[in-house]
Each structure stands twice: as C-alpha cells, then as structure tokens.
Short mmCIF file of C-alpha atoms in Angstrom, two decimals:
data_model
loop_
_atom_site.label_atom_id
_atom_site.label_comp_id
_atom_site.label_asym_id
_atom_site.label_seq_id
_atom_site.Cartn_x
_atom_site.Cartn_y
_atom_site.Cartn_z
CA UNK G 261 193.55 166.84 154.65
CA UNK G 262 191.48 163.98 156.36
CA UNK G 263 193.91 162.00 159.27
CA UNK G 264 194.43 158.72 158.98
CA UNK G 265 194.69 156.76 162.14
CA UNK G 266 196.74 153.64 162.66
CA UNK G 267 194.56 151.12 164.95
CA UNK G 268 196.69 150.11 168.28
CA UNK G 269 196.04 146.46 169.37
CA UNK G 270 193.46 146.27 172.14
CA UNK G 271 193.76 143.83 175.00
CA UNK G 272 192.51 140.45 174.02
CA UNK G 273 189.01 139.71 175.48
CA UNK G 274 187.55 136.34 175.53
CA UNK G 275 184.59 136.70 177.60
CA UNK G 276 181.50 134.70 176.12
CA UNK G 277 179.25 137.56 177.20
CA UNK G 278 178.92 139.94 174.55
CA UNK G 279 178.63 143.62 175.43
CA UNK G 280 175.95 145.99 174.37
CA UNK G 281 176.61 149.06 172.02
CA UNK G 282 173.91 151.35 171.00
CA UNK G 283 175.95 152.59 168.06
CA UNK G 284 175.38 148.88 166.70
CA UNK G 285 171.93 149.60 165.95
CA UNK G 286 170.84 147.24 168.78
CA UNK G 287 173.41 144.61 167.86
CA UNK G 288 175.31 142.61 170.10
CA UNK G 289 179.24 143.25 169.65
CA UNK G 290 180.96 140.01 169.71
CA UNK G 291 183.87 139.74 172.08
CA UNK G 292 184.62 136.05 171.40
CA UNK G 293 185.29 134.59 167.96
CA UNK G 294 187.61 132.33 166.40
CA UNK G 295 189.35 132.49 162.85
CA UNK G 296 189.31 129.16 161.83
CA UNK G 297 192.87 127.87 161.02
CA UNK G 298 194.98 124.93 160.55
CA UNK G 299 198.63 124.46 160.46
CA UNK G 300 198.56 124.22 156.70
CA UNK G 301 195.94 125.12 154.22
CA UNK G 302 192.57 125.40 156.43
CA UNK G 303 189.15 125.85 155.26
CA UNK G 304 188.49 129.51 154.33
CA UNK G 305 192.31 130.13 154.16
CA UNK G 306 193.32 132.09 151.06
CA UNK G 307 196.45 131.36 149.01
CA UNK G 308 196.66 134.37 146.29
CA UNK G 309 199.69 136.15 145.50
CA UNK G 310 199.32 139.69 144.84
CA UNK G 311 201.00 141.12 141.97
CA UNK G 312 202.19 144.28 143.94
CA UNK G 313 201.18 146.20 147.20
CA UNK G 314 198.21 148.05 146.85
CA UNK G 315 196.83 151.25 148.68
CA UNK G 316 193.17 149.94 149.21
CA UNK G 317 190.05 151.58 150.70
CA UNK G 318 187.38 149.53 152.17
CA UNK G 319 184.07 151.25 152.48
CA UNK G 320 182.83 149.75 155.68
CA UNK G 321 184.36 146.69 156.98
CA UNK G 322 183.98 146.52 160.61
CA UNK G 323 180.95 144.01 160.68
CA UNK G 324 180.75 140.83 158.62
CA UNK G 325 182.39 140.54 155.17
CA UNK G 326 185.22 143.06 156.07
CA UNK G 327 186.18 141.37 159.10
CA UNK G 328 187.60 138.72 157.12
CA UNK G 329 188.36 140.66 153.98
CA UNK G 330 190.44 143.01 155.67
CA UNK G 331 192.70 140.59 157.45
CA UNK G 332 193.13 138.65 153.96
CA UNK G 333 194.31 141.93 152.59
CA UNK G 334 196.76 143.09 155.19
CA UNK G 335 198.35 139.40 154.95
CA UNK G 336 198.91 139.84 151.28
CA UNK G 337 200.70 143.07 152.25
CA UNK G 338 198.49 145.52 150.83
CA UNK G 339 197.94 148.77 152.89
CA UNK G 340 194.20 148.66 153.95
CA UNK G 341 192.08 151.79 155.26
CA UNK G 342 188.60 151.16 156.66
CA UNK G 343 186.00 154.07 155.80
CA UNK G 344 183.62 153.96 158.85
CA UNK G 345 181.49 156.45 160.90
CA UNK G 346 183.63 155.31 163.67
CA UNK G 347 180.66 154.18 165.65
CA UNK G 348 181.93 150.63 166.12
CA UNK G 349 185.34 149.28 166.91
CA UNK G 350 187.65 149.01 164.29
CA UNK G 351 189.43 145.85 165.19
CA UNK G 352 189.00 143.42 167.55
CA UNK G 353 190.79 140.09 168.57
CA UNK G 354 189.42 136.76 167.12
CA UNK G 355 189.61 133.90 169.72
CA UNK G 356 191.94 131.52 168.35
CA UNK G 357 193.92 134.40 166.70
CA UNK G 358 197.21 134.43 168.47
CA UNK G 359 198.34 138.04 170.37
CA UNK G 360 201.07 138.38 167.77
CA UNK G 361 198.92 137.77 164.72
CA UNK G 362 196.29 140.36 166.07
CA UNK G 363 198.89 142.85 166.80
CA UNK G 364 200.36 142.60 163.34
CA UNK G 365 197.06 142.71 162.04
CA UNK G 366 195.59 145.84 163.86
CA UNK G 367 198.78 147.84 163.71
CA UNK G 368 198.60 147.91 159.95
CA UNK G 369 195.12 148.71 159.69
CA UNK G 370 194.25 152.41 158.86
CA UNK G 371 190.91 154.17 159.54
CA UNK G 372 189.47 157.14 157.98
CA UNK G 373 186.58 158.33 159.84
CA UNK G 374 183.35 160.13 157.99
CA UNK G 375 179.96 159.81 156.94
CA UNK G 376 180.06 158.45 153.12
CA UNK G 377 176.58 160.68 152.83
CA UNK G 378 178.90 163.42 153.11
CA UNK G 379 179.81 163.98 149.62
CA UNK G 380 181.91 166.84 149.72
CA UNK G 381 184.01 165.33 152.64
CA UNK G 382 184.24 161.72 150.48
CA UNK G 383 185.59 163.85 147.73
CA UNK G 384 188.12 166.08 149.58
CA UNK G 385 189.39 163.38 152.00
CA UNK G 386 189.78 160.43 149.19
CA UNK G 387 191.27 162.68 146.71
CA UNK G 388 193.80 163.97 149.55
CA UNK G 389 194.99 160.61 150.28
CA UNK G 390 194.36 158.68 147.04
CA UNK G 391 193.89 154.94 146.33
CA UNK G 392 194.43 152.29 144.21
CA UNK G 393 191.60 150.12 144.85
CA UNK G 394 188.28 150.59 146.44
CA UNK G 395 186.39 147.80 148.12
CA UNK G 396 182.63 148.66 148.40
CA UNK G 397 181.17 146.48 150.98
CA UNK G 398 178.27 148.86 152.23
CA UNK G 399 177.03 150.86 149.05
CA UNK G 400 173.42 150.94 148.57
CA UNK G 401 172.88 153.47 145.96
CA UNK G 402 174.68 154.82 142.66
CA UNK G 403 174.31 158.46 144.46
CA UNK G 404 176.97 157.05 147.04
CA UNK G 405 179.57 155.81 144.50
CA UNK G 406 179.82 158.96 142.10
CA UNK G 407 181.48 161.18 144.62
CA UNK G 408 184.02 158.30 145.13
CA UNK G 409 184.76 157.94 141.53
CA UNK G 410 184.98 161.56 140.98
CA UNK G 411 187.58 161.74 143.96
CA UNK G 412 190.06 158.95 142.45
CA UNK G 413 190.29 159.43 138.66
CA UNK G 414 193.49 157.29 138.66
CA UNK G 415 191.63 154.37 140.44
CA UNK G 416 192.90 151.02 139.23
CA UNK G 417 189.71 149.20 140.28
CA UNK G 418 186.55 149.46 142.00
CA UNK G 419 185.38 146.23 143.78
CA UNK G 420 181.51 146.28 144.52
CA UNK G 421 179.68 144.00 146.59
CA UNK G 422 176.37 143.72 144.90
CA UNK G 423 173.34 141.08 145.30
CA UNK G 424 171.86 138.03 143.78
CA UNK G 425 168.66 140.00 144.87
CA UNK G 426 169.24 142.12 141.88
CA UNK G 427 167.55 139.48 139.39
CA UNK G 428 164.28 139.65 138.23
CA UNK G 429 161.90 136.60 139.31
CA UNK G 430 161.81 134.03 136.69
CA UNK G 431 160.56 130.41 136.33
CA UNK G 432 164.15 129.51 134.58
CA UNK G 433 166.90 128.87 137.26
CA UNK G 434 169.51 129.03 138.14
CA UNK G 435 170.17 132.86 137.67
CA UNK G 436 173.25 133.58 135.54
CA UNK G 437 174.99 136.98 135.44
CA UNK G 438 173.42 137.85 132.11
CA UNK G 439 170.16 137.42 133.53
CA UNK G 440 167.66 140.45 133.65
CA UNK G 441 167.56 142.70 136.73
CA UNK G 442 164.61 143.78 138.47
CA UNK G 443 164.41 147.87 138.63
CA UNK G 444 161.65 147.26 140.98
CA UNK G 445 163.78 145.28 143.56
CA UNK G 446 164.40 146.56 146.98
CA UNK G 447 168.05 145.89 145.88
CA UNK G 448 167.46 148.61 142.57
CA UNK G 449 170.20 150.54 144.02
CA UNK G 450 172.84 147.98 143.64
CA UNK G 451 171.56 147.41 140.24
CA UNK G 452 171.66 151.23 139.40
CA UNK G 453 175.12 151.52 140.84
CA UNK G 454 176.53 148.48 138.28
CA UNK G 455 175.00 150.64 135.70
CA UNK G 456 176.95 153.55 136.87
CA UNK G 457 179.96 151.75 136.71
CA UNK G 458 179.44 150.46 133.50
CA UNK G 459 178.59 153.98 132.27
CA UNK G 460 181.97 155.43 133.77
CA UNK G 461 185.70 155.00 132.44
CA UNK G 462 186.76 152.80 135.24
CA UNK G 463 187.65 149.20 135.99
CA UNK G 464 185.18 147.61 138.05
CA UNK G 465 184.23 144.13 139.49
CA UNK G 466 180.90 143.24 141.03
CA UNK G 467 180.13 140.28 142.89
CA UNK G 468 176.59 139.04 143.59
CA UNK G 469 176.25 136.81 146.66
CA UNK G 470 173.01 135.08 147.31
CA UNK G 471 172.48 134.40 151.21
CA UNK G 472 175.53 134.93 153.06
CA UNK G 473 176.29 132.96 156.26
CA UNK G 474 178.95 132.51 158.61
CA UNK G 475 180.51 133.96 162.27
CA UNK G 476 179.30 137.18 162.86
CA UNK G 477 176.40 137.43 160.63
CA UNK G 478 174.23 140.09 161.31
CA UNK G 479 171.41 138.89 159.06
CA UNK G 480 169.20 136.28 160.81
CA UNK G 481 170.13 133.40 158.40
CA UNK G 482 171.31 130.58 160.32
CA UNK G 483 170.77 132.53 163.85
CA UNK G 484 167.13 132.05 163.10
CA UNK G 485 167.45 128.32 163.19
CA UNK G 486 169.84 128.01 165.83
CA UNK G 487 167.57 129.95 168.24
CA UNK G 488 164.88 127.60 167.75
CA UNK G 489 166.97 124.39 167.81
CA UNK G 490 168.59 125.61 171.29
CA UNK G 491 165.02 126.26 172.64
CA UNK G 492 163.61 122.67 171.43
CA UNK G 493 160.91 124.27 169.50
CA UNK G 494 159.21 123.09 165.98
CA UNK G 495 160.78 125.20 163.24
CA UNK G 496 157.88 126.63 161.13
CA UNK G 497 158.59 126.49 157.57
CA UNK G 498 156.26 128.16 154.81
CA UNK G 499 154.40 126.01 152.55
CA UNK G 500 155.83 122.92 151.38
CA UNK G 501 159.24 123.53 152.50
CA UNK G 502 160.56 122.45 149.09
CA UNK G 503 161.64 125.72 148.05
CA UNK G 504 165.31 125.52 146.71
CA UNK G 505 167.66 128.29 147.70
CA UNK G 506 171.43 128.84 148.08
CA UNK G 507 173.89 130.08 150.84
CA UNK G 508 177.60 130.88 150.45
CA UNK G 509 179.83 131.04 153.47
CA UNK G 510 181.33 134.66 154.34
CA UNK G 511 184.94 133.36 154.14
CA UNK G 512 184.51 131.75 150.56
CA UNK G 513 182.93 135.37 149.44
CA UNK G 514 186.27 137.13 151.30
CA UNK G 515 188.42 134.65 149.00
CA UNK G 516 186.55 135.62 146.02
CA UNK G 517 186.85 139.36 146.58
CA UNK G 518 190.57 139.11 146.83
CA UNK G 519 190.91 136.76 143.90
CA UNK G 520 189.19 139.42 141.84
CA UNK G 521 191.92 141.98 142.74
CA UNK G 522 193.98 143.05 139.79
CA UNK G 523 192.77 140.12 138.08
CA UNK G 524 192.34 140.86 134.29
CA UNK G 525 189.75 138.28 133.70
CA UNK G 526 187.48 140.04 136.19
CA UNK G 527 187.69 143.42 134.65
CA UNK G 528 184.17 144.96 133.77
CA UNK G 529 182.64 141.55 135.07
CA UNK G 530 179.70 140.37 137.31
CA UNK G 531 180.20 137.24 139.19
CA UNK G 532 177.78 135.44 141.19
CA UNK G 533 179.19 133.97 144.56
CA UNK G 534 177.58 131.33 146.73
CA UNK G 535 177.94 127.88 147.85
CA UNK G 536 178.32 124.62 145.43
CA UNK G 537 174.90 123.47 145.92
CA UNK G 538 171.37 124.07 146.67
CA UNK G 539 168.88 123.29 149.45
CA UNK G 540 165.47 123.25 150.33
CA UNK G 541 164.00 125.22 153.38
CA UNK G 542 163.52 121.67 155.13
CA UNK G 543 167.02 120.64 154.09
CA UNK G 544 168.22 123.77 155.53
CA UNK G 545 166.63 123.11 158.98
CA UNK G 546 167.94 119.50 159.16
CA UNK G 547 171.71 120.89 158.18
CA UNK G 548 171.49 123.41 160.83
CA UNK G 549 170.38 120.84 163.63
CA UNK G 550 173.33 118.76 162.62
CA UNK G 551 175.86 121.43 162.54
CA UNK G 552 174.67 122.47 165.81
CA UNK G 553 174.58 118.73 167.53
CA UNK G 554 170.92 118.85 167.87
CA UNK G 555 168.40 116.24 167.15
CA UNK G 556 166.64 116.41 164.01
CA UNK G 557 163.92 118.92 164.55
CA UNK G 558 160.15 118.66 164.07
CA UNK G 559 159.18 121.01 160.97
CA UNK G 560 155.75 122.54 160.84
CA UNK G 561 154.56 123.76 157.37
CA UNK G 562 152.11 126.72 157.09
CA UNK G 563 150.41 128.93 154.45
CA UNK G 564 151.68 132.21 155.10
CA UNK G 565 148.50 133.79 153.55
CA UNK G 566 146.42 132.60 156.55
CA UNK G 567 148.30 134.82 158.81
CA UNK G 568 148.77 138.49 159.40
CA UNK G 569 152.06 138.82 161.07
CA UNK G 570 152.15 142.63 160.61
CA UNK G 571 155.53 144.21 160.32
CA UNK G 572 157.43 141.13 161.68
CA UNK G 573 159.33 138.59 159.29
CA UNK G 574 158.09 134.94 160.21
CA UNK G 575 160.81 133.33 157.78
CA UNK G 576 164.16 134.55 157.00
CA UNK G 577 164.04 133.66 153.36
CA UNK G 578 162.03 134.64 150.35
CA UNK G 579 159.25 132.30 150.02
CA UNK G 580 160.29 131.27 146.41
CA UNK G 581 163.19 129.25 144.58
CA UNK G 582 166.05 131.24 144.46
CA UNK G 583 169.56 130.24 143.67
CA UNK G 584 172.46 130.99 141.08
CA UNK G 585 175.12 129.74 139.00
CA UNK G 586 178.39 130.07 140.06
CA UNK G 587 180.24 128.35 136.80
CA UNK G 588 181.22 131.61 135.66
CA UNK G 589 183.48 132.50 138.87
CA UNK G 590 184.88 128.82 139.08
CA UNK G 591 185.94 128.98 135.39
CA UNK G 592 187.30 132.53 135.07
CA UNK G 593 188.57 133.26 138.55
CA UNK G 594 189.56 129.45 139.38
CA UNK G 595 187.56 130.22 142.65
CA UNK G 596 185.56 127.72 144.42
CA UNK G 597 183.98 127.43 147.86
CA UNK G 598 185.92 125.80 150.43
CA UNK G 599 182.99 125.10 152.65
CA UNK G 600 179.85 122.49 151.99
CA UNK G 601 176.59 123.76 153.57
CA UNK G 602 176.97 121.58 156.76
CA UNK G 603 180.75 122.34 157.26
CA UNK G 604 180.10 125.94 156.97
CA UNK G 605 177.18 125.84 159.20
CA UNK G 606 179.09 123.91 162.08
CA UNK G 607 182.02 126.51 161.53
CA UNK G 608 179.45 129.48 162.20
CA UNK G 609 177.86 127.62 165.20
CA UNK G 610 181.12 126.89 166.88
CA UNK G 611 182.54 130.23 166.25
CA UNK G 612 179.73 132.22 167.17
CA UNK G 613 176.34 131.14 168.30
CA UNK G 614 177.57 128.06 169.95
CA UNK G 615 179.75 130.30 172.28
CA UNK G 616 176.38 132.28 173.43
CA UNK G 617 177.15 135.26 171.10
CA UNK G 618 174.42 136.38 168.56
CA UNK G 619 172.94 139.48 167.13
CA UNK G 620 169.39 139.25 167.88
CA UNK G 621 167.68 137.85 170.61
CA UNK G 622 165.11 135.14 170.20
CA UNK G 623 161.57 136.13 169.20
CA UNK G 624 158.93 133.41 168.94
CA UNK G 625 155.82 135.37 168.45
CA UNK G 626 155.27 134.58 165.09
CA UNK G 627 155.91 131.11 165.72
CA UNK G 628 153.31 130.87 168.54
CA UNK G 629 150.64 132.44 165.90
CA UNK G 630 151.49 129.63 163.56
CA UNK G 631 151.41 126.78 166.13
CA UNK G 632 148.02 128.11 167.54
CA UNK G 633 146.54 127.80 164.04
CA UNK G 634 145.62 124.92 162.06
CA UNK G 635 148.74 123.70 160.28
CA UNK G 636 149.09 122.79 156.60
CA UNK G 637 149.14 118.84 156.28
CA UNK G 638 152.35 117.16 155.31
CA UNK G 639 152.79 115.67 152.19
#
C-alpha cells in the first residue's frame, strides 16, 4: 500500500529573494507571497458550504491553481491529498498567512508521492486508498486519466481542468461550451480526455479557463508585461493591438472548482471560467501599467510576418481574438468572478512580481529585433 505523509509545518520564510530549485524546471521557487485577506469577505474568498466531508485527491497542486484550491478545500473540512512526484515543496507559508493558519493547513495536507505516468502504481495506490473525488489539475492526455478511473470504480466525481484552447477557431465569438473542438489543437489531449469522461460511467465536471493569471503564475502572462514596464521599455504588440482576449484570476478559478464539488447542476457539464470582461492587447498593457503603478507605456506595433524569431515567443498571447462566454457558469453555478481585470492584476503584482519574485528572467531579445526594424505605423 502506498503510504500517505502528513505535511509538517515549515518555519515561515519571508525572504524577498526566491531560492532556485532545479526540480522546478528552471522556475524560481517563491518564498514570499501573500494570500489576500480581509476581516470579512475578501476578494477571492470562498463562502461555500460543503454537504459532507470528502476524501479528495488532487493530481498536482503545488504550483499555481492547486495552491489556492487545496487551501479552500481544507478550510471546507475535506481530507485533501496531493499526488505529485515530490520534486517541489508540498506546502509553503504564504506571507500574510498567520503561523497558526499555515500550521493548520499544512498539518492536514497529505501527500501521495508517485509518477502519474506509472499507470500500475497509480492503479494500485489509488485503489488501496480510495477517494471520493479527484481534481485533475495537471492531466494532459486521456491515457493519463484511464488508470485513475479504473482504480476508483466508486468515484463520486471527477473534476477536470481543461482549457478554452480546445475550441476550434471561429469568426463567431464568444466561444460557448457547445462550440466545436479542434482535434488538431495543442490541447487536443484535453479534448480527448473530456470525450473519455463522457464515454465512461462516471460523474464528471470539466472547467475550461482561458488565460489564467494571478500570484504564482508559471506562465508568462502578466509577468511578461511587468518585466518591460519595470525596465521602462516600449511594449511590442503584434499588428493593431486591437485583438480581443480574456483573462481570469486564479482565485476565481479555484472558487469555481469548489463550487462544482457535489453540485448536481455541474454533473457531466463543461463550464467556461474566466473574467467578466474582455480586453484588447493594447488595453491589457495599459491595465498592467496601472496595476503596477507605472506610467502609461509606449506601445510599439509590428507585423510578425516580417520577423524570424526562431523558437522564441515574441508575445505571450495567441495573435487572434480569443474569448468565451461565462454565462453558463453564472447561471447554473451561481458563480461569478470577484476580480475585475485591474484589481486582479494589482493583486498579482503586489503579491508576487512587486515583491521581486517571478518565474522567468526578463528576455528582451525579440523586443530588440522588433525595435531595430521599421515599425508598423499606428493608426
């Protein structure tokens, strides 16, 4: 039988210098972070009454979404186990989190160490432990999910983190949950996973976030803009800058994940989860500046077809209109985002980048290529 390890509280660390860890795939380990709170209901605070205590397994859970989700679930009285390879710390105190709150959380958090690609281990360990609910935060392929379903025939609910990236590109926006998927998308594995869940006799729910942002974000979304704003550099934006996109705060996503737990209206349903409003690329750059207290930036528009960036990515968003409707989530779940965009970006900046912590060092090499060439005239 696989052994479960209760996580003992670590001494709090409030150093503003993140330590390096090779097992983080080159990312920086955050040692200073604050979970936003107010005496009463705060932005991102969850008020959900669970019907009963559940034995919950989270696949992943130490990097971004799971940091917030696991805390909410523990606060609700559930027994929470993280399934990870054990390469990253399972728990860390968040600045602004009291010693007692952190001790309570970390002492209740359990860890099952293993590789989800070791299907035999997954089947044996999960069947031996038994779980009521699985949150699959890091699953990418349907083949990774089958062993979990096989191991837990009495599973009450499988809650999957999919992606709005599964939608087929269209001229008719926003994307709704019933829209066609793209079998050639780089997220096709998530689309195939949803199809697997539909085909199996299991109660499932799938959430499709668009671009997720917020403190601890390991994708260079807002961080990409913050680096350039801090350096006082122009911000290069492809084409007109009027492409419309959508971002959702990680705490709002975590709240949605909890609200679908045991919710009959979420049974065998897909939900788009993101922010309430859409934003242009130009508008996002300006919102990031406002959030970080920077002057309005100089925006430089360019034609990507005029450049060969090699394998480097010159801009962190897909160069197209890309946004979804969240009306189904609001109507069926009673969920709605707590953060508007500037508020959310401010939360991210103050609790992460503004403290000197980030995942990737600034790389302005593609910016310099753009600035050295003739720029697309602004209309």
